[in-house]
Amino acid sequence: GAVVSQHPSRVICKSGTSVKIECRSLDFQATTMFWYRQFPKQSLMLMATSNEGSKATYEQGVEKDKFLINHASLTLSTLTVTSAHPEDSSFYICSARAGRIGNQPQHFGDGTRLSIL
Amino acid sequence: AQSVTQLDSHVSVSEGTPVLLRCNYSSSYSPSLFWYVQHPNKGLQLLLKYTSAATLVKGINGFEAEFKKSETSFHLTKPSAHMSDAAEYFCVVMTTDSWGKLQFGAGTQVVVTP
């Protein structure tokens, strides 16, 4: 149980295009979803937190107009990297939690490798 | 604020020998601590978690961790390493705000040699 599916697993696109990444909870309702970014050989950095039906809360230094997050349903959140540039190339990972309170575990997707040429 | 420090960026062990991954935490309150494992180009899998119950926590795949308040440590151990244990391991603390965000350590790369 508690499976999180992330799609696509890998995407390569030209500079200037927008890329959408989907995160789905397959067997539970994800009240809260998180988006992380991971650079090579580095740890995960939280980008934003979203509750279903609410605007996402972004971490300091993360451009909300650059990284658009939508959490319109209890099973789906999307991250759109707008006008992507090579510096946006990274490994993006989502996680989902069944409740709004912190004592419930986060379940992680398998990540999306984004490469901008 | 809560934080964790992983004391080793890289650990190399021989197959069949014990594994020790060290983690110290900083928290004003009784922390919720986790160990996650990440295989290459994959997401994270929860190995175990401590949430103020028993100080010795048993996880999956033979891993366990001991919470020591006096040492502010939460080290991860396994008695006998397997080749499949080669991966990146993260010590994680949960923030005490209502969001319950996860703060990740820098990670420890484990290499297992035959």
mmCIF file with all atom_site columns, C-alpha atoms in Angstrom:
data_model
loop_
_atom_site.group_PDB
_atom_site.id
_atom_site.type_symbol
_atom_site.label_atom_id
_atom_site.label_alt_id
_atom_site.label_comp_id
_atom_site.label_asym_id
_atom_site.label_entity_id
_atom_site.label_seq_id
_atom_site.pdbx_PDB_ins_code
_atom_site.Cartn_x
_atom_site.Cartn_y
_atom_site.Cartn_z
_atom_site.occupancy
_atom_site.B_iso_or_equiv
_atom_site.pdbx_formal_charge
_atom_site.auth_seq_id
_atom_site.auth_comp_id
_atom_site.auth_asym_id
_atom_site.auth_atom_id
_atom_site.pdbx_PDB_model_num
ATOM 1   C CA . GLY A 1 1   ? 0.000  0.000  0.000   1.00 0.00 ? 1   GLY A CA 1
ATOM 2   C CA . ALA A 1 2   ? 0.835  3.735  -0.051  1.00 0.00 ? 2   ALA A CA 1
ATOM 3   C CA . VAL A 1 3   ? 2.136  3.879  -3.596  1.00 0.00 ? 3   VAL A CA 1
ATOM 4   C CA . VAL A 1 4   ? 3.083  7.170  -5.191  1.00 0.00 ? 4   VAL A CA 1
ATOM 5   C CA . SER A 1 5   ? 3.538  7.288  -8.946  1.00 0.00 ? 5   SER A CA 1
ATOM 6   C CA . GLN A 1 6   ? 5.531  10.032 -10.608 1.00 0.00 ? 6   GLN A CA 1
ATOM 7   C CA . HIS A 1 7   ? 5.488  10.687 -14.346 1.00 0.00 ? 7   HIS A CA 1
ATOM 8   C CA . PRO A 1 8   ? 7.487  11.061 -16.479 1.00 0.00 ? 8   PRO A CA 1
ATOM 9   C CA . SER A 1 9   ? 10.548 9.363  -15.066 1.00 0.00 ? 9   SER A CA 1
ATOM 10  C CA . ARG A 1 10  ? 12.810 11.221 -17.440 1.00 0.00 ? 10  ARG A CA 1
ATOM 11  C CA . VAL A 1 11  ? 12.352 14.183 -19.747 1.00 0.00 ? 11  VAL A CA 1
ATOM 12  C CA . ILE A 1 12  ? 14.731 15.967 -22.071 1.00 0.00 ? 12  ILE A CA 1
ATOM 13  C CA . CYS A 1 13  ? 13.644 19.198 -23.674 1.00 0.00 ? 13  CYS A CA 1
ATOM 14  C CA . LYS A 1 14  ? 14.887 22.399 -25.214 1.00 0.00 ? 14  LYS A CA 1
ATOM 15  C CA . SER A 1 15  ? 15.533 25.578 -23.286 1.00 0.00 ? 15  SER A CA 1
ATOM 16  C CA . GLY A 1 16  ? 12.474 27.794 -23.083 1.00 0.00 ? 16  GLY A CA 1
ATOM 17  C CA . THR A 1 17  ? 9.857  25.056 -23.012 1.00 0.00 ? 17  THR A CA 1
ATOM 18  C CA . SER A 1 18  ? 7.588  24.294 -20.074 1.00 0.00 ? 18  SER A CA 1
ATOM 19  C CA . VAL A 1 19  ? 7.563  20.863 -18.505 1.00 0.00 ? 19  VAL A CA 1
ATOM 20  C CA . LYS A 1 20  ? 4.840  19.298 -16.392 1.00 0.00 ? 20  LYS A CA 1
ATOM 21  C CA . ILE A 1 21  ? 5.520  16.556 -13.871 1.00 0.00 ? 21  ILE A CA 1
ATOM 22  C CA . GLU A 1 22  ? 2.693  14.568 -12.327 1.00 0.00 ? 22  GLU A CA 1
ATOM 23  C CA . CYS A 1 23  ? 2.566  12.997 -8.899  1.00 0.00 ? 23  CYS A CA 1
ATOM 24  C CA . ARG A 1 24  ? -0.251 10.581 -8.104  1.00 0.00 ? 24  ARG A CA 1
ATOM 25  C CA . SER A 1 25  ? -1.171 8.702  -4.971  1.00 0.00 ? 25  SER A CA 1
ATOM 26  C CA . LEU A 1 26  ? -2.517 5.405  -6.263  1.00 0.00 ? 26  LEU A CA 1
ATOM 27  C CA . ASP A 1 27  ? -4.094 3.811  -3.207  1.00 0.00 ? 27  ASP A CA 1
ATOM 28  C CA . PHE A 1 28  ? -4.674 6.570  -0.707  1.00 0.00 ? 28  PHE A CA 1
ATOM 29  C CA . GLN A 1 29  ? -5.914 10.127 -0.567  1.00 0.00 ? 29  GLN A CA 1
ATOM 30  C CA . ALA A 1 30  ? -3.037 12.565 -0.339  1.00 0.00 ? 30  ALA A CA 1
ATOM 31  C CA . THR A 1 31  ? -4.158 15.580 1.622   1.00 0.00 ? 31  THR A CA 1
ATOM 32  C CA . THR A 1 32  ? -0.655 17.020 1.538   1.00 0.00 ? 32  THR A CA 1
ATOM 33  C CA . MET A 1 33  ? 1.996  16.710 -1.147  1.00 0.00 ? 33  MET A CA 1
ATOM 34  C CA . PHE A 1 34  ? 5.590  17.881 -1.181  1.00 0.00 ? 34  PHE A CA 1
ATOM 35  C CA . TRP A 1 35  ? 7.970  18.660 -4.026  1.00 0.00 ? 35  TRP A CA 1
ATOM 36  C CA . TYR A 1 36  ? 11.717 18.272 -3.647  1.00 0.00 ? 36  TYR A CA 1
ATOM 37  C CA . ARG A 1 37  ? 14.696 18.993 -5.831  1.00 0.00 ? 37  ARG A CA 1
ATOM 38  C CA . GLN A 1 38  ? 17.921 17.020 -5.720  1.00 0.00 ? 38  GLN A CA 1
ATOM 39  C CA . PHE A 1 39  ? 21.157 18.014 -7.417  1.00 0.00 ? 39  PHE A CA 1
ATOM 40  C CA . PRO A 1 40  ? 23.742 15.320 -8.226  1.00 0.00 ? 40  PRO A CA 1
ATOM 41  C CA . LYS A 1 41  ? 25.467 13.904 -5.173  1.00 0.00 ? 41  LYS A CA 1
ATOM 42  C CA . GLN A 1 42  ? 23.422 16.164 -2.915  1.00 0.00 ? 42  GLN A CA 1
ATOM 43  C CA . SER A 1 43  ? 20.542 15.850 -0.504  1.00 0.00 ? 43  SER A CA 1
ATOM 44  C CA . LEU A 1 44  ? 16.890 16.623 -1.104  1.00 0.00 ? 44  LEU A CA 1
ATOM 45  C CA . MET A 1 45  ? 15.792 20.229 -0.805  1.00 0.00 ? 45  MET A CA 1
ATOM 46  C CA . LEU A 1 46  ? 12.129 20.955 -0.154  1.00 0.00 ? 46  LEU A CA 1
ATOM 47  C CA . MET A 1 47  ? 10.682 23.286 -2.762  1.00 0.00 ? 47  MET A CA 1
ATOM 48  C CA . ALA A 1 48  ? 7.062  23.571 -1.716  1.00 0.00 ? 48  ALA A CA 1
ATOM 49  C CA . THR A 1 49  ? 4.224  22.050 0.268   1.00 0.00 ? 49  THR A CA 1
ATOM 50  C CA . SER A 1 50  ? 0.671  21.873 -0.957  1.00 0.00 ? 50  SER A CA 1
ATOM 51  C CA . ASN A 1 51  ? -2.625 20.915 0.583   1.00 0.00 ? 51  ASN A CA 1
ATOM 52  C CA . GLU A 1 52  ? -5.429 19.778 -1.674  1.00 0.00 ? 52  GLU A CA 1
ATOM 53  C CA . GLY A 1 53  ? -7.493 22.715 -2.819  1.00 0.00 ? 53  GLY A CA 1
ATOM 54  C CA . SER A 1 54  ? -5.127 25.341 -1.442  1.00 0.00 ? 54  SER A CA 1
ATOM 55  C CA . LYS A 1 55  ? -2.280 27.353 -2.867  1.00 0.00 ? 55  LYS A CA 1
ATOM 56  C CA . ALA A 1 56  ? 1.136  25.845 -2.410  1.00 0.00 ? 56  ALA A CA 1
ATOM 57  C CA . THR A 1 57  ? 3.515  27.197 0.214   1.00 0.00 ? 57  THR A CA 1
ATOM 58  C CA . TYR A 1 58  ? 6.973  27.715 -1.241  1.00 0.00 ? 58  TYR A CA 1
ATOM 59  C CA . GLU A 1 59  ? 10.281 27.538 0.595   1.00 0.00 ? 59  GLU A CA 1
ATOM 60  C CA . GLN A 1 60  ? 12.471 30.589 0.727   1.00 0.00 ? 60  GLN A CA 1
ATOM 61  C CA . GLY A 1 61  ? 14.348 31.141 -2.504  1.00 0.00 ? 61  GLY A CA 1
ATOM 62  C CA . VAL A 1 62  ? 12.011 29.072 -4.670  1.00 0.00 ? 62  VAL A CA 1
ATOM 63  C CA . GLU A 1 63  ? 10.351 31.107 -7.420  1.00 0.00 ? 63  GLU A CA 1
ATOM 64  C CA . LYS A 1 64  ? 6.639  30.375 -7.376  1.00 0.00 ? 64  LYS A CA 1
ATOM 65  C CA . ASP A 1 65  ? 6.153  31.789 -10.874 1.00 0.00 ? 65  ASP A CA 1
ATOM 66  C CA . LYS A 1 66  ? 8.888  29.501 -12.145 1.00 0.00 ? 66  LYS A CA 1
ATOM 67  C CA . PHE A 1 67  ? 7.686  26.350 -10.437 1.00 0.00 ? 67  PHE A CA 1
ATOM 68  C CA . LEU A 1 68  ? 3.899  26.184 -10.648 1.00 0.00 ? 68  LEU A CA 1
ATOM 69  C CA . ILE A 1 69  ? 2.271  23.670 -8.352  1.00 0.00 ? 69  ILE A CA 1
ATOM 70  C CA . ASN A 1 70  ? -1.304 22.515 -8.620  1.00 0.00 ? 70  ASN A CA 1
ATOM 71  C CA . HIS A 1 71  ? -2.960 20.149 -6.151  1.00 0.00 ? 71  HIS A CA 1
ATOM 72  C CA . ALA A 1 72  ? -6.488 20.078 -7.458  1.00 0.00 ? 72  ALA A CA 1
ATOM 73  C CA . SER A 1 73  ? -7.491 16.627 -6.240  1.00 0.00 ? 73  SER A CA 1
ATOM 74  C CA . LEU A 1 74  ? -6.707 14.265 -3.392  1.00 0.00 ? 74  LEU A CA 1
ATOM 75  C CA . THR A 1 75  ? -4.725 11.990 -5.686  1.00 0.00 ? 75  THR A CA 1
ATOM 76  C CA . LEU A 1 76  ? -2.888 14.323 -8.048  1.00 0.00 ? 76  LEU A CA 1
ATOM 77  C CA . SER A 1 77  ? -0.395 17.144 -7.803  1.00 0.00 ? 77  SER A CA 1
ATOM 78  C CA . THR A 1 78  ? 1.509  18.652 -10.698 1.00 0.00 ? 78  THR A CA 1
ATOM 79  C CA . LEU A 1 79  ? 4.719  20.643 -10.889 1.00 0.00 ? 79  LEU A CA 1
ATOM 80  C CA . THR A 1 80  ? 5.203  22.751 -13.995 1.00 0.00 ? 80  THR A CA 1
ATOM 81  C CA . VAL A 1 81  ? 8.650  24.161 -14.669 1.00 0.00 ? 81  VAL A CA 1
ATOM 82  C CA . THR A 1 82  ? 7.937  27.191 -16.820 1.00 0.00 ? 82  THR A CA 1
ATOM 83  C CA . SER A 1 83  ? 10.343 28.426 -19.474 1.00 0.00 ? 83  SER A CA 1
ATOM 84  C CA . ALA A 1 84  ? 12.920 25.893 -18.374 1.00 0.00 ? 84  ALA A CA 1
ATOM 85  C CA . HIS A 1 85  ? 16.618 26.632 -18.703 1.00 0.00 ? 85  HIS A CA 1
ATOM 86  C CA . PRO A 1 86  ? 19.689 24.432 -18.275 1.00 0.00 ? 86  PRO A CA 1
ATOM 87  C CA . GLU A 1 87  ? 20.078 25.483 -14.634 1.00 0.00 ? 87  GLU A CA 1
ATOM 88  C CA . ASP A 1 88  ? 16.668 23.912 -13.948 1.00 0.00 ? 88  ASP A CA 1
ATOM 89  C CA . SER A 1 89  ? 18.076 20.512 -14.854 1.00 0.00 ? 89  SER A CA 1
ATOM 90  C CA . SER A 1 90  ? 17.768 18.349 -11.776 1.00 0.00 ? 90  SER A CA 1
ATOM 91  C CA . PHE A 1 91  ? 16.086 15.361 -10.186 1.00 0.00 ? 91  PHE A CA 1
ATOM 92  C CA . TYR A 1 92  ? 12.616 16.277 -8.939  1.00 0.00 ? 92  TYR A CA 1
ATOM 93  C CA . ILE A 1 93  ? 10.891 14.068 -6.363  1.00 0.00 ? 93  ILE A CA 1
ATOM 94  C CA . CYS A 1 94  ? 7.406  14.290 -4.960  1.00 0.00 ? 94  CYS A CA 1
ATOM 95  C CA . SER A 1 95  ? 5.992  12.821 -1.799  1.00 0.00 ? 95  SER A CA 1
ATOM 96  C CA . ALA A 1 96  ? 2.455  12.436 -0.534  1.00 0.00 ? 96  ALA A CA 1
ATOM 97  C CA . ARG A 1 97  ? 0.954  12.211 2.907   1.00 0.00 ? 97  ARG A CA 1
ATOM 98  C CA . ALA A 1 98  ? -2.512 11.031 3.895   1.00 0.00 ? 98  ALA A CA 1
ATOM 99  C CA . GLY A 1 99  ? -3.116 13.807 6.427   1.00 0.00 ? 99  GLY A CA 1
ATOM 100 C CA . ARG A 1 100 ? -2.370 17.456 7.033   1.00 0.00 ? 100 ARG A CA 1
ATOM 101 C CA . ILE A 1 101 ? -0.645 16.773 10.336  1.00 0.00 ? 101 ILE A CA 1
ATOM 102 C CA . GLY A 1 102 ? 2.957  15.764 10.466  1.00 0.00 ? 102 GLY A CA 1
ATOM 103 C CA . ASN A 1 103 ? 2.793  12.462 12.284  1.00 0.00 ? 103 ASN A CA 1
ATOM 104 C CA . GLN A 1 104 ? 1.691  10.600 9.192   1.00 0.00 ? 104 GLN A CA 1
ATOM 105 C CA . PRO A 1 105 ? 4.491  9.259  6.983   1.00 0.00 ? 105 PRO A CA 1
ATOM 106 C CA . GLN A 1 106 ? 5.436  10.710 3.622   1.00 0.00 ? 106 GLN A CA 1
ATOM 107 C CA . HIS A 1 107 ? 5.521  8.308  0.698   1.00 0.00 ? 107 HIS A CA 1
ATOM 108 C CA . PHE A 1 108 ? 7.874  9.139  -2.147  1.00 0.00 ? 108 PHE A CA 1
ATOM 109 C CA . GLY A 1 109 ? 7.622  8.822  -5.899  1.00 0.00 ? 109 GLY A CA 1
ATOM 110 C CA . ASP A 1 110 ? 10.514 7.484  -7.959  1.00 0.00 ? 110 ASP A CA 1
ATOM 111 C CA . GLY A 1 111 ? 11.504 10.942 -9.176  1.00 0.00 ? 111 GLY A CA 1
ATOM 112 C CA . THR A 1 112 ? 11.776 12.701 -12.518 1.00 0.00 ? 112 THR A CA 1
ATOM 113 C CA . ARG A 1 113 ? 15.121 13.371 -14.167 1.00 0.00 ? 113 ARG A CA 1
ATOM 114 C CA . LEU A 1 114 ? 14.777 16.692 -16.004 1.00 0.00 ? 114 LEU A CA 1
ATOM 115 C CA . SER A 1 115 ? 17.441 17.646 -18.536 1.00 0.00 ? 115 SER A CA 1
ATOM 116 C CA . ILE A 1 116 ? 17.231 20.992 -20.325 1.00 0.00 ? 116 ILE A CA 1
ATOM 117 C CA . LEU A 1 117 ? 19.375 21.368 -23.412 1.00 0.00 ? 117 LEU A CA 1
ATOM 118 C CA . ALA B 2 1   ? 14.762 24.585 14.494  1.00 0.00 ? 1   ALA B CA 1
ATOM 119 C CA . GLN B 2 2   ? 15.453 20.954 13.835  1.00 0.00 ? 2   GLN B CA 1
ATOM 120 C CA . SER B 2 3   ? 18.398 19.595 11.883  1.00 0.00 ? 3   SER B CA 1
ATOM 121 C CA . VAL B 2 4   ? 20.447 16.457 11.390  1.00 0.00 ? 4   VAL B CA 1
ATOM 122 C CA . THR B 2 5   ? 24.109 15.954 10.638  1.00 0.00 ? 5   THR B CA 1
ATOM 123 C CA . GLN B 2 6   ? 25.373 12.813 8.975   1.00 0.00 ? 6   GLN B CA 1
ATOM 124 C CA . LEU B 2 7   ? 28.930 12.363 10.058  1.00 0.00 ? 7   LEU B CA 1
ATOM 125 C CA . ASP B 2 8   ? 30.151 10.324 7.099   1.00 0.00 ? 8   ASP B CA 1
ATOM 126 C CA . SER B 2 9   ? 29.611 11.225 3.466   1.00 0.00 ? 9   SER B CA 1
ATOM 127 C CA . HIS B 2 10  ? 30.942 7.864  2.290   1.00 0.00 ? 10  HIS B CA 1
ATOM 128 C CA . VAL B 2 11  ? 31.158 4.443  3.929   1.00 0.00 ? 11  VAL B CA 1
ATOM 129 C CA . SER B 2 12  ? 32.709 1.373  2.361   1.00 0.00 ? 12  SER B CA 1
ATOM 130 C CA . VAL B 2 13  ? 32.137 -2.093 3.838   1.00 0.00 ? 13  VAL B CA 1
ATOM 131 C CA . SER B 2 14  ? 32.784 -5.650 2.816   1.00 0.00 ? 14  SER B CA 1
ATOM 132 C CA . GLU B 2 15  ? 29.857 -7.950 2.185   1.00 0.00 ? 15  GLU B CA 1
ATOM 133 C CA . GLY B 2 16  ? 28.918 -9.770 5.363   1.00 0.00 ? 16  GLY B CA 1
ATOM 134 C CA . THR B 2 17  ? 30.455 -7.203 7.721   1.00 0.00 ? 17  THR B CA 1
ATOM 135 C CA . PRO B 2 18  ? 28.548 -4.762 9.944   1.00 0.00 ? 18  PRO B CA 1
ATOM 136 C CA . VAL B 2 19  ? 27.360 -1.401 8.699   1.00 0.00 ? 19  VAL B CA 1
ATOM 137 C CA . LEU B 2 20  ? 27.277 1.742  10.860  1.00 0.00 ? 20  LEU B CA 1
ATOM 138 C CA . LEU B 2 21  ? 25.917 5.035  9.575   1.00 0.00 ? 21  LEU B CA 1
ATOM 139 C CA . ARG B 2 22  ? 26.159 7.917  12.019  1.00 0.00 ? 22  ARG B CA 1
ATOM 140 C CA . CYS B 2 23  ? 23.633 10.686 12.510  1.00 0.00 ? 23  CYS B CA 1
ATOM 141 C CA . ASN B 2 24  ? 23.392 13.416 15.138  1.00 0.00 ? 24  ASN B CA 1
ATOM 142 C CA . TYR B 2 25  ? 20.313 15.536 15.555  1.00 0.00 ? 25  TYR B CA 1
ATOM 143 C CA . SER B 2 26  ? 19.480 18.942 16.914  1.00 0.00 ? 26  SER B CA 1
ATOM 144 C CA . SER B 2 27  ? 15.999 19.637 18.226  1.00 0.00 ? 27  SER B CA 1
ATOM 145 C CA . SER B 2 28  ? 14.416 21.658 20.987  1.00 0.00 ? 28  SER B CA 1
ATOM 146 C CA . TYR B 2 29  ? 11.705 19.062 21.371  1.00 0.00 ? 29  TYR B CA 1
ATOM 147 C CA . SER B 2 30  ? 11.524 15.305 21.323  1.00 0.00 ? 30  SER B CA 1
ATOM 148 C CA . PRO B 2 31  ? 12.201 14.678 17.659  1.00 0.00 ? 31  PRO B CA 1
ATOM 149 C CA . SER B 2 32  ? 10.651 12.399 15.102  1.00 0.00 ? 32  SER B CA 1
ATOM 150 C CA . LEU B 2 33  ? 13.561 10.829 13.243  1.00 0.00 ? 33  LEU B CA 1
ATOM 151 C CA . PHE B 2 34  ? 13.735 8.686  10.141  1.00 0.00 ? 34  PHE B CA 1
ATOM 152 C CA . TRP B 2 35  ? 16.198 6.816  7.974   1.00 0.00 ? 35  TRP B CA 1
ATOM 153 C CA . TYR B 2 36  ? 15.505 6.629  4.249   1.00 0.00 ? 36  TYR B CA 1
ATOM 154 C CA . VAL B 2 37  ? 17.391 4.780  1.521   1.00 0.00 ? 37  VAL B CA 1
ATOM 155 C CA . GLN B 2 38  ? 17.707 5.902  -2.082  1.00 0.00 ? 38  GLN B CA 1
ATOM 156 C CA . HIS B 2 39  ? 18.936 3.643  -4.858  1.00 0.00 ? 39  HIS B CA 1
ATOM 157 C CA . PRO B 2 40  ? 20.317 5.297  -8.026  1.00 0.00 ? 40  PRO B CA 1
ATOM 158 C CA . ASN B 2 41  ? 17.759 7.367  -9.930  1.00 0.00 ? 41  ASN B CA 1
ATOM 159 C CA . LYS B 2 42  ? 15.015 6.258  -7.587  1.00 0.00 ? 42  LYS B CA 1
ATOM 160 C CA . GLY B 2 43  ? 12.821 7.841  -4.953  1.00 0.00 ? 43  GLY B CA 1
ATOM 161 C CA . LEU B 2 44  ? 13.183 7.219  -1.267  1.00 0.00 ? 44  LEU B CA 1
ATOM 162 C CA . GLN B 2 45  ? 12.190 4.189  0.748   1.00 0.00 ? 45  GLN B CA 1
ATOM 163 C CA . LEU B 2 46  ? 11.548 4.429  4.476   1.00 0.00 ? 46  LEU B CA 1
ATOM 164 C CA . LEU B 2 47  ? 13.811 2.103  6.468   1.00 0.00 ? 47  LEU B CA 1
ATOM 165 C CA . LEU B 2 48  ? 12.590 2.987  9.936   1.00 0.00 ? 48  LEU B CA 1
ATOM 166 C CA . LYS B 2 49  ? 11.275 5.775  12.121  1.00 0.00 ? 49  LYS B CA 1
ATOM 167 C CA . TYR B 2 50  ? 11.533 6.889  15.736  1.00 0.00 ? 50  TYR B CA 1
ATOM 168 C CA . THR B 2 51  ? 8.584  8.677  17.295  1.00 0.00 ? 51  THR B CA 1
ATOM 169 C CA . SER B 2 52  ? 9.336  8.625  21.044  1.00 0.00 ? 52  SER B CA 1
ATOM 170 C CA . ALA B 2 53  ? 8.318  5.052  21.681  1.00 0.00 ? 53  ALA B CA 1
ATOM 171 C CA . ALA B 2 54  ? 11.052 2.426  22.027  1.00 0.00 ? 54  ALA B CA 1
ATOM 172 C CA . THR B 2 55  ? 14.573 3.814  21.712  1.00 0.00 ? 55  THR B CA 1
ATOM 173 C CA . LEU B 2 56  ? 15.735 0.837  19.660  1.00 0.00 ? 56  LEU B CA 1
ATOM 174 C CA . VAL B 2 57  ? 13.876 0.860  16.386  1.00 0.00 ? 57  VAL B CA 1
ATOM 175 C CA . LYS B 2 58  ? 13.839 -2.073 14.013  1.00 0.00 ? 58  LYS B CA 1
ATOM 176 C CA . GLY B 2 59  ? 13.297 -1.457 10.348  1.00 0.00 ? 59  GLY B CA 1
ATOM 177 C CA . ILE B 2 60  ? 13.149 -3.297 7.086   1.00 0.00 ? 60  ILE B CA 1
ATOM 178 C CA . ASN B 2 61  ? 15.943 -5.367 5.521   1.00 0.00 ? 61  ASN B CA 1
ATOM 179 C CA . GLY B 2 62  ? 17.646 -6.026 8.851   1.00 0.00 ? 62  GLY B CA 1
ATOM 180 C CA . PHE B 2 63  ? 18.389 -2.399 9.679   1.00 0.00 ? 63  PHE B CA 1
ATOM 181 C CA . GLU B 2 64  ? 17.917 -0.906 13.118  1.00 0.00 ? 64  GLU B CA 1
ATOM 182 C CA . ALA B 2 65  ? 18.665 2.395  14.795  1.00 0.00 ? 65  ALA B CA 1
ATOM 183 C CA . GLU B 2 66  ? 19.049 3.472  18.395  1.00 0.00 ? 66  GLU B CA 1
ATOM 184 C CA . PHE B 2 67  ? 17.858 6.823  19.691  1.00 0.00 ? 67  PHE B CA 1
ATOM 185 C CA . LYS B 2 68  ? 20.252 8.166  22.344  1.00 0.00 ? 68  LYS B CA 1
ATOM 186 C CA . LYS B 2 69  ? 19.082 11.406 23.851  1.00 0.00 ? 69  LYS B CA 1
ATOM 187 C CA . SER B 2 70  ? 22.227 11.884 25.931  1.00 0.00 ? 70  SER B CA 1
ATOM 188 C CA . GLU B 2 71  ? 24.330 11.773 22.774  1.00 0.00 ? 71  GLU B CA 1
ATOM 189 C CA . THR B 2 72  ? 21.721 13.362 20.462  1.00 0.00 ? 72  THR B CA 1
ATOM 190 C CA . SER B 2 73  ? 22.371 10.503 18.084  1.00 0.00 ? 73  SER B CA 1
ATOM 191 C CA . PHE B 2 74  ? 20.334 8.188  15.898  1.00 0.00 ? 74  PHE B CA 1
ATOM 192 C CA . HIS B 2 75  ? 22.839 5.854  14.288  1.00 0.00 ? 75  HIS B CA 1
ATOM 193 C CA . LEU B 2 76  ? 21.772 3.234  11.758  1.00 0.00 ? 76  LEU B CA 1
ATOM 194 C CA . THR B 2 77  ? 23.232 -0.261 11.892  1.00 0.00 ? 77  THR B CA 1
ATOM 195 C CA . LYS B 2 78  ? 23.002 -3.594 10.161  1.00 0.00 ? 78  LYS B CA 1
ATOM 196 C CA . PRO B 2 79  ? 24.869 -6.693 11.385  1.00 0.00 ? 79  PRO B CA 1
ATOM 197 C CA . SER B 2 80  ? 25.784 -8.030 7.961   1.00 0.00 ? 80  SER B CA 1
ATOM 198 C CA . ALA B 2 81  ? 25.943 -6.004 4.765   1.00 0.00 ? 81  ALA B CA 1
ATOM 199 C CA . HIS B 2 82  ? 24.540 -7.323 1.529   1.00 0.00 ? 82  HIS B CA 1
ATOM 200 C CA . MET B 2 83  ? 25.478 -6.188 -1.959  1.00 0.00 ? 83  MET B CA 1
ATOM 201 C CA . SER B 2 84  ? 21.961 -4.821 -2.387  1.00 0.00 ? 84  SER B CA 1
ATOM 202 C CA . ASP B 2 85  ? 22.575 -2.403 0.502   1.00 0.00 ? 85  ASP B CA 1
ATOM 203 C CA . ALA B 2 86  ? 24.763 -0.251 -1.736  1.00 0.00 ? 86  ALA B CA 1
ATOM 204 C CA . ALA B 2 87  ? 22.829 3.015  -1.927  1.00 0.00 ? 87  ALA B CA 1
ATOM 205 C CA . GLU B 2 88  ? 22.522 6.520  -0.491  1.00 0.00 ? 88  GLU B CA 1
ATOM 206 C CA . TYR B 2 89  ? 21.149 6.765  3.030   1.00 0.00 ? 89  TYR B CA 1
ATOM 207 C CA . PHE B 2 90  ? 19.515 9.832  4.524   1.00 0.00 ? 90  PHE B CA 1
ATOM 208 C CA . CYS B 2 91  ? 18.909 10.660 8.158   1.00 0.00 ? 91  CYS B CA 1
ATOM 209 C CA . VAL B 2 92  ? 15.833 12.865 8.426   1.00 0.00 ? 92  VAL B CA 1
ATOM 210 C CA . VAL B 2 93  ? 14.149 14.882 11.172  1.00 0.00 ? 93  VAL B CA 1
ATOM 211 C CA . MET B 2 94  ? 10.586 16.127 11.066  1.00 0.00 ? 94  MET B CA 1
ATOM 212 C CA . THR B 2 95  ? 9.894  19.774 11.834  1.00 0.00 ? 95  THR B CA 1
ATOM 213 C CA . THR B 2 96  ? 7.669  20.468 14.798  1.00 0.00 ? 96  THR B CA 1
ATOM 214 C CA . ASP B 2 97  ? 5.439  22.961 12.997  1.00 0.00 ? 97  ASP B CA 1
ATOM 215 C CA . SER B 2 98  ? 1.995  21.921 11.819  1.00 0.00 ? 98  SER B CA 1
ATOM 216 C CA . TRP B 2 99  ? 3.343  21.064 8.360   1.00 0.00 ? 99  TRP B CA 1
ATOM 217 C CA . GLY B 2 100 ? 5.577  18.281 9.611   1.00 0.00 ? 100 GLY B CA 1
ATOM 218 C CA . LYS B 2 101 ? 8.151  18.910 6.926   1.00 0.00 ? 101 LYS B CA 1
ATOM 219 C CA . LEU B 2 102 ? 11.196 16.681 6.569   1.00 0.00 ? 102 LEU B CA 1
ATOM 220 C CA . GLN B 2 103 ? 14.710 18.072 6.984   1.00 0.00 ? 103 GLN B CA 1
ATOM 221 C CA . PHE B 2 104 ? 17.242 15.820 5.263   1.00 0.00 ? 104 PHE B CA 1
ATOM 222 C CA . GLY B 2 105 ? 20.829 15.199 6.208   1.00 0.00 ? 105 GLY B CA 1
ATOM 223 C CA . ALA B 2 106 ? 23.495 15.429 3.534   1.00 0.00 ? 106 ALA B CA 1
ATOM 224 C CA . GLY B 2 107 ? 23.436 11.706 2.942   1.00 0.00 ? 107 GLY B CA 1
ATOM 225 C CA . THR B 2 108 ? 25.894 8.826  3.276   1.00 0.00 ? 108 THR B CA 1
ATOM 226 C CA . GLN B 2 109 ? 26.930 6.849  0.226   1.00 0.00 ? 109 GLN B CA 1
ATOM 227 C CA . VAL B 2 110 ? 27.371 3.180  1.095   1.00 0.00 ? 110 VAL B CA 1
ATOM 228 C CA . VAL B 2 111 ? 29.588 1.002  -1.056  1.00 0.00 ? 111 VAL B CA 1
ATOM 229 C CA . VAL B 2 112 ? 29.605 -2.761 -0.497  1.00 0.00 ? 112 VAL B CA 1
ATOM 230 C CA . THR B 2 113 ? 32.570 -4.724 -1.796  1.00 0.00 ? 113 THR B CA 1
ATOM 231 C CA . PRO B 2 114 ? 32.543 -8.479 -2.416  1.00 0.00 ? 114 PRO B CA 1
#
